[in-house]
mmCIF file of C-alpha atoms and ligand atoms in Angstrom:
data_model
loop_
_atom_site.group_PDB
_atom_site.id
_atom_site.type_symbol
_atom_site.label_atom_id
_atom_site.label_comp_id
_atom_site.label_asym_id
_atom_site.label_seq_id
_atom_site.Cartn_x
_atom_site.Cartn_y
_atom_site.Cartn_z
ATOM 1 C CA MET A 1 0.043 -0.037 -0.118
ATOM 2 C CA LYS A 2 1.330 3.497 -0.854
ATOM 3 C CA PHE A 3 1.088 6.378 1.658
ATOM 4 C CA PHE A 4 0.626 9.877 0.224
ATOM 5 C CA ILE A 5 0.465 13.043 2.422
ATOM 6 C CA ASP A 6 -2.572 15.135 1.903
ATOM 7 C CA THR A 7 -1.112 18.700 2.309
ATOM 8 C CA ALA A 8 0.566 21.589 0.593
ATOM 9 C CA ASN A 9 2.757 22.412 3.567
ATOM 10 C CA LEU A 10 6.437 22.018 2.537
ATOM 11 C CA ASP A 11 7.861 21.311 6.071
ATOM 12 C CA GLU A 12 4.953 18.325 6.641
ATOM 13 C CA ILE A 13 5.957 16.861 3.102
ATOM 14 C CA LYS A 14 9.837 17.115 3.974
ATOM 15 C CA LYS A 15 9.188 15.680 7.589
ATOM 16 C CA ALA A 16 6.901 12.908 6.071
ATOM 17 C CA ALA A 17 10.015 12.260 3.446
ATOM 18 C CA SER A 18 12.482 11.820 5.929
ATOM 19 C CA PHE A 19 10.401 8.936 7.651
ATOM 20 C CA GLY A 20 11.178 6.830 4.596
ATOM 21 C CA PHE A 21 7.671 5.900 3.361
ATOM 22 C CA LEU A 22 6.294 8.767 1.384
ATOM 23 C CA ASP A 23 5.139 7.595 -1.863
ATOM 24 C CA GLY A 24 3.529 11.219 -3.236
ATOM 25 C CA VAL A 25 1.540 14.021 -2.447
ATOM 26 C CA THR A 26 -1.984 15.314 -2.959
ATOM 27 C CA THR A 27 -3.123 18.920 -3.045
ATOM 28 C CA ASN A 28 -6.126 20.864 -3.458
ATOM 29 C CA PRO A 29 -6.980 24.639 -3.783
ATOM 30 C CA SER A 30 -8.244 24.538 0.023
ATOM 31 C CA LEU A 31 -5.069 23.204 0.878
ATOM 32 C CA MET A 32 -3.059 25.508 -1.266
ATOM 33 C CA ALA A 33 -5.046 28.539 0.216
ATOM 34 C CA ARG A 34 -4.263 27.271 3.760
ATOM 35 C CA GLU A 35 -0.592 27.879 2.914
ATOM 36 C CA GLY A 36 -1.517 31.241 1.538
ATOM 37 C CA VAL A 37 -0.859 30.244 -2.127
ATOM 38 C CA SER A 38 -2.675 31.882 -4.762
ATOM 39 C CA HIS A 39 -0.663 30.980 -7.736
ATOM 40 C CA GLN A 40 0.471 27.530 -7.355
ATOM 41 C CA ASP A 41 2.794 27.068 -10.065
ATOM 42 C CA ASP A 42 5.992 27.603 -8.019
ATOM 43 C CA HIS A 43 4.442 25.948 -4.948
ATOM 44 C CA ILE A 44 3.700 22.895 -7.246
ATOM 45 C CA LYS A 45 7.554 22.759 -8.395
ATOM 46 C CA ALA A 46 8.639 23.026 -4.874
ATOM 47 C CA ILE A 47 6.654 20.174 -3.754
ATOM 48 C CA CYS A 48 7.641 18.095 -6.696
ATOM 49 C CA ALA A 49 11.265 18.410 -5.866
ATOM 50 C CA LEU A 50 10.749 17.079 -2.432
ATOM 51 C CA THR A 51 9.372 13.603 -3.774
ATOM 52 C CA ALA A 52 9.681 11.351 -6.662
ATOM 53 C CA GLY A 53 6.368 10.228 -6.374
ATOM 54 C CA PRO A 54 3.032 11.833 -7.909
ATOM 55 C CA VAL A 55 2.001 15.244 -7.002
ATOM 56 C CA SER A 56 -1.590 15.887 -7.279
ATOM 57 C CA ALA A 57 -2.095 19.435 -8.590
ATOM 58 C CA GLU A 58 -5.850 20.410 -9.059
ATOM 59 C CA VAL A 59 -7.187 22.740 -11.710
ATOM 60 C CA LEU A 60 -9.356 25.342 -11.177
ATOM 61 C CA ALA A 61 -11.352 25.555 -14.526
ATOM 62 C CA THR A 62 -14.733 23.956 -14.676
ATOM 63 C CA ASP A 63 -15.245 23.447 -18.365
ATOM 64 C CA THR A 64 -13.618 20.988 -20.500
ATOM 65 C CA PRO A 65 -11.396 22.946 -22.851
ATOM 66 C CA ALA A 66 -10.249 25.077 -19.935
ATOM 67 C CA MET A 67 -9.455 21.817 -17.892
ATOM 68 C CA ILE A 68 -7.499 20.234 -20.681
ATOM 69 C CA GLU A 69 -5.474 23.523 -20.909
ATOM 70 C CA GLU A 70 -4.752 23.883 -17.330
ATOM 71 C CA GLY A 71 -4.140 20.327 -16.924
ATOM 72 C CA ARG A 72 -1.516 20.227 -19.892
ATOM 73 C CA HIS A 73 0.126 23.591 -18.236
ATOM 74 C CA LEU A 74 0.318 21.910 -14.763
ATOM 75 C CA ALA A 75 1.650 18.518 -16.053
ATOM 76 C CA GLY A 76 4.397 20.758 -17.892
ATOM 77 C CA LEU A 77 5.709 22.013 -14.338
ATOM 78 C CA ALA A 78 7.225 19.025 -13.354
ATOM 79 C CA PRO A 79 7.426 15.290 -14.694
ATOM 80 C CA ASN A 80 5.764 14.010 -11.671
ATOM 81 C CA VAL A 81 2.600 15.982 -11.515
ATOM 82 C CA ALA A 82 -0.715 14.333 -11.680
ATOM 83 C CA VAL A 83 -3.446 16.537 -12.875
ATOM 84 C CA LYS A 84 -6.521 16.580 -10.495
ATOM 85 C CA LEU A 85 -9.939 16.799 -11.905
ATOM 86 C CA PRO A 86 -13.472 17.014 -10.319
ATOM 87 C CA LEU A 87 -15.154 13.942 -11.437
ATOM 88 C CA THR A 88 -17.946 15.845 -13.297
ATOM 89 C CA MET A 89 -18.926 15.159 -16.970
ATOM 90 C CA GLU A 90 -16.492 18.018 -18.104
ATOM 91 C CA GLY A 91 -13.787 16.222 -15.802
ATOM 92 C CA LEU A 92 -14.357 13.128 -17.591
ATOM 93 C CA ALA A 93 -14.352 14.540 -21.008
ATOM 94 C CA ALA A 94 -10.976 16.234 -20.208
ATOM 95 C CA THR A 95 -9.656 12.844 -18.629
ATOM 96 C CA SER A 96 -9.902 11.016 -21.840
ATOM 97 C CA VAL A 97 -7.946 13.757 -23.616
ATOM 98 C CA LEU A 98 -5.427 14.036 -21.029
ATOM 99 C CA ALA A 99 -4.811 10.538 -20.754
ATOM 100 C CA GLU A 100 -4.698 10.049 -24.603
ATOM 101 C CA ASP A 101 -1.810 12.741 -24.047
ATOM 102 C CA GLY A 102 -0.024 10.098 -21.690
ATOM 103 C CA LEU A 103 -0.769 12.365 -18.646
ATOM 104 C CA LYS A 104 -1.779 10.871 -15.326
ATOM 105 C CA VAL A 105 -5.077 12.146 -14.003
ATOM 106 C CA ASN A 106 -6.527 12.048 -10.507
ATOM 107 C CA LEU A 107 -10.401 12.072 -10.516
ATOM 108 C CA THR A 108 -11.079 13.694 -7.322
ATOM 109 C CA LEU A 109 -14.522 14.165 -5.209
ATOM 110 C CA VAL A 110 -15.746 10.938 -5.900
ATOM 111 C CA PHE A 111 -18.571 9.864 -3.729
ATOM 112 C CA SER A 112 -19.975 6.947 -5.531
ATOM 113 C CA PRO A 113 -19.080 3.666 -7.083
ATOM 114 C CA LEU A 114 -20.432 4.666 -10.351
ATOM 115 C CA GLN A 115 -18.443 7.642 -10.571
ATOM 116 C CA ALA A 116 -15.502 5.460 -9.986
ATOM 117 C CA LEU A 117 -16.684 3.145 -12.695
ATOM 118 C CA LEU A 118 -16.679 6.091 -15.048
ATOM 119 C CA ALA A 119 -13.245 7.159 -14.187
ATOM 120 C CA ALA A 120 -11.794 3.951 -14.778
ATOM 121 C CA LYS A 121 -13.256 3.845 -18.184
ATOM 122 C CA ALA A 122 -12.046 7.427 -18.890
ATOM 123 C CA GLY A 123 -8.279 6.282 -18.489
ATOM 124 C CA ALA A 124 -7.935 8.350 -15.030
ATOM 125 C CA ALA A 125 -4.538 6.974 -13.442
ATOM 126 C CA PHE A 126 -6.012 7.284 -10.003
ATOM 127 C CA VAL A 127 -9.583 7.675 -8.562
ATOM 128 C CA SER A 128 -10.034 9.529 -5.132
ATOM 129 C CA PRO A 129 -13.108 8.475 -3.063
ATOM 130 C CA PHE A 130 -13.790 10.705 -0.020
ATOM 131 C CA VAL A 131 -14.201 8.674 2.987
ATOM 132 C CA GLY A 132 -14.431 11.398 5.653
ATOM 133 C CA ARG A 133 -16.810 13.578 3.800
ATOM 134 C CA LEU A 134 -19.047 10.607 3.499
ATOM 135 C CA ASP A 135 -18.927 9.682 6.829
ATOM 136 C CA ASP A 136 -19.621 13.425 7.899
ATOM 137 C CA VAL A 137 -22.997 13.022 6.279
ATOM 138 C CA GLY A 138 -24.099 10.140 7.710
ATOM 139 C CA HIS A 139 -22.869 7.413 5.042
ATOM 140 C CA ASP A 140 -20.049 4.670 5.254
ATOM 141 C CA GLY A 141 -17.290 6.026 3.307
ATOM 142 C CA LEU A 142 -15.180 2.759 3.620
ATOM 143 C CA GLU A 143 -18.098 1.011 2.084
ATOM 144 C CA LEU A 144 -17.533 2.895 -1.054
ATOM 145 C CA VAL A 145 -14.054 2.068 -1.103
ATOM 146 C CA GLU A 146 -15.004 -1.726 -0.784
ATOM 147 C CA GLN A 147 -17.421 -1.336 -3.728
ATOM 148 C CA ILE A 148 -14.859 0.450 -5.912
ATOM 149 C CA MET A 149 -12.206 -2.493 -5.312
ATOM 150 C CA THR A 150 -14.760 -5.189 -6.101
ATOM 151 C CA ILE A 151 -15.706 -3.394 -9.337
ATOM 152 C CA TYR A 152 -12.360 -2.551 -10.355
ATOM 153 C CA GLY A 153 -11.460 -6.349 -9.564
ATOM 154 C CA ASN A 154 -13.956 -7.501 -11.464
ATOM 155 C CA TYR A 155 -12.920 -5.885 -14.812
ATOM 156 C CA GLY A 156 -9.028 -5.760 -14.113
ATOM 157 C CA PHE A 157 -9.054 -1.910 -14.217
ATOM 158 C CA GLU A 158 -5.747 -0.521 -13.730
ATOM 159 C CA THR A 159 -6.701 2.900 -12.121
ATOM 160 C CA GLU A 160 -5.196 3.195 -8.731
ATOM 161 C CA VAL A 161 -7.693 3.791 -5.694
ATOM 162 C CA ILE A 162 -6.577 6.692 -3.491
ATOM 163 C CA VAL A 163 -8.709 6.826 -0.497
ATOM 164 C CA ALA A 164 -8.895 10.537 0.479
ATOM 165 C CA SER A 165 -10.520 12.639 3.115
ATOM 166 C CA VAL A 166 -8.825 10.325 5.746
ATOM 167 C CA ARG A 167 -9.764 11.252 9.225
ATOM 168 C CA SER A 168 -8.597 8.643 11.443
ATOM 169 C CA PRO A 169 -5.871 5.644 11.516
ATOM 170 C CA GLN A 170 -9.125 3.401 11.434
ATOM 171 C CA HIS A 171 -9.692 4.917 7.731
ATOM 172 C CA VAL A 172 -6.099 4.009 6.955
ATOM 173 C CA LEU A 173 -6.274 0.438 8.550
ATOM 174 C CA LYS A 174 -9.736 -0.322 7.207
ATOM 175 C CA SER A 175 -8.323 0.756 3.628
ATOM 176 C CA ALA A 176 -5.586 -1.414 3.841
ATOM 177 C CA LEU A 177 -7.560 -4.532 4.860
ATOM 178 C CA LEU A 178 -9.818 -3.745 1.566
ATOM 179 C CA GLY A 179 -6.580 -3.673 -0.478
ATOM 180 C CA ALA A 180 -6.779 -0.012 -1.397
ATOM 181 C CA ASP A 181 -3.626 1.153 -3.433
ATOM 182 C CA ILE A 182 -2.946 4.028 -1.647
ATOM 183 C CA ALA A 183 -4.135 6.521 1.414
ATOM 184 C CA THR A 184 -3.577 9.994 1.278
ATOM 185 C CA ILE A 185 -3.174 11.068 4.795
ATOM 186 C CA PRO A 186 -2.932 14.357 6.730
ATOM 187 C CA PHE A 187 0.382 14.820 8.734
ATOM 188 C CA ASN A 188 -1.547 14.780 12.179
ATOM 189 C CA ILE A 189 -2.826 11.452 11.112
ATOM 190 C CA ILE A 190 0.729 9.971 9.957
ATOM 191 C CA ARG A 191 2.017 10.851 13.495
ATOM 192 C CA GLN A 192 -0.978 8.842 14.958
ATOM 193 C CA LEU A 193 -0.208 5.841 12.836
ATOM 194 C CA ALA A 194 3.183 5.574 14.533
ATOM 195 C CA GLY A 195 2.344 6.282 18.009
ATOM 196 C CA HIS A 196 1.307 3.784 20.711
ATOM 197 C CA PRO A 197 1.203 4.454 24.417
ATOM 198 C CA LEU A 198 2.650 1.221 25.212
ATOM 199 C CA THR A 199 5.575 1.698 22.892
ATOM 200 C CA ASP A 200 6.202 5.027 24.872
ATOM 201 C CA LYS A 201 5.738 3.232 28.240
ATOM 202 C CA GLY A 202 7.870 0.435 26.942
ATOM 203 C CA VAL A 203 10.769 2.683 25.877
ATOM 204 C CA ALA A 204 10.622 4.615 29.265
ATOM 205 C CA ALA A 205 10.896 1.252 31.255
ATOM 206 C CA PHE A 206 13.651 -0.037 29.147
ATOM 207 C CA LEU A 207 15.609 3.278 29.586
ATOM 208 C CA ALA A 208 14.838 3.160 33.490
ATOM 209 C CA ASP A 209 16.044 -0.142 33.844
ATOM 210 C CA HIS A 210 19.065 0.330 31.979
ATOM 211 C CA ALA A 211 19.842 3.567 34.122
ATOM 212 C CA GLN A 212 19.337 1.375 37.334
ATOM 213 C CA ALA A 213 21.854 -1.420 36.078
ATOM 214 C CA ALA A 214 24.242 1.355 35.291
ATOM 215 C CA GLN A 215 23.810 2.732 38.660
ATOM 216 C CA ALA A 216 24.218 -0.536 40.297
ATOM 217 C CA VAL A 217 27.779 -1.224 38.566
ATOM 218 C CA LYS A 218 29.193 1.952 39.904
HETATM 219 C C1 LIG B 301 -7.645 14.345 -1.654
HETATM 220 O O1 LIG B 301 -7.018 14.453 -2.393
HETATM 221 C C2 LIG B 301 -8.241 15.687 -0.916
HETATM 222 O O2 LIG B 301 -7.300 16.570 -0.971
HETATM 223 C C3 LIG B 301 -8.481 15.502 0.500
HETATM 224 O O3 LIG B 301 -8.338 14.062 1.066
HETATM 225 C C4 LIG B 301 -9.846 16.093 0.948
HETATM 226 O O4 LIG B 301 -9.944 15.853 2.636
HETATM 227 P P1 LIG B 301 -10.867 16.629 3.472
HETATM 228 O O5 LIG B 301 -12.226 16.101 3.208
HETATM 229 O O6 LIG B 301 -10.358 16.724 4.698
HETATM 230 O O7 LIG B 301 -10.873 18.041 2.855
#
């Protein structure tokens, strides 16, 4: 399973890369705005320099010709840019053109299995079901992931499933059990994945025992 970080914060990306298991980055206009970025080109280039993995850069255009133009522009910023488009009819039409160009497209804001089926048929490299936002409105976000994995397995689609809108370690665990290809995870949750109170307690006990033994031989 690949781990992407869901952020546009350069320090978080650097820190996550230093852990040794960062496979890519996803951004969106809200994450860019959170970093005070209004013109994303230079920021996308800076992120792409921090990882060899795919960096999803989202278009702001909403009609197909403008999405294609903006997508081609974003893809020209660095070789590891994946063009992120919303899963609308316009986004699907743009995806098939960009995929024909040989570009990687991440179809985002996916909330139904049929949207994900269309994404695969349009030739998207990635599809991003938003589990947290579905949970927020009383649905089961992980059930969507399960349905997408089943459909893609039935037909051998190669589109990779990025579990997005991750809110907890449980989302990551259950996505891994379902065989999702990728989870894109906010930095605070990456930290939670590694932490366990019994690990901290164990380290403290080992150090205390060692200090006691060292004291005894003095
Ligand atoms: C994914 O690519 C999106 O950037 C992200 O996961 C959205 O998550 P949110 O629902 O926490 O905004």
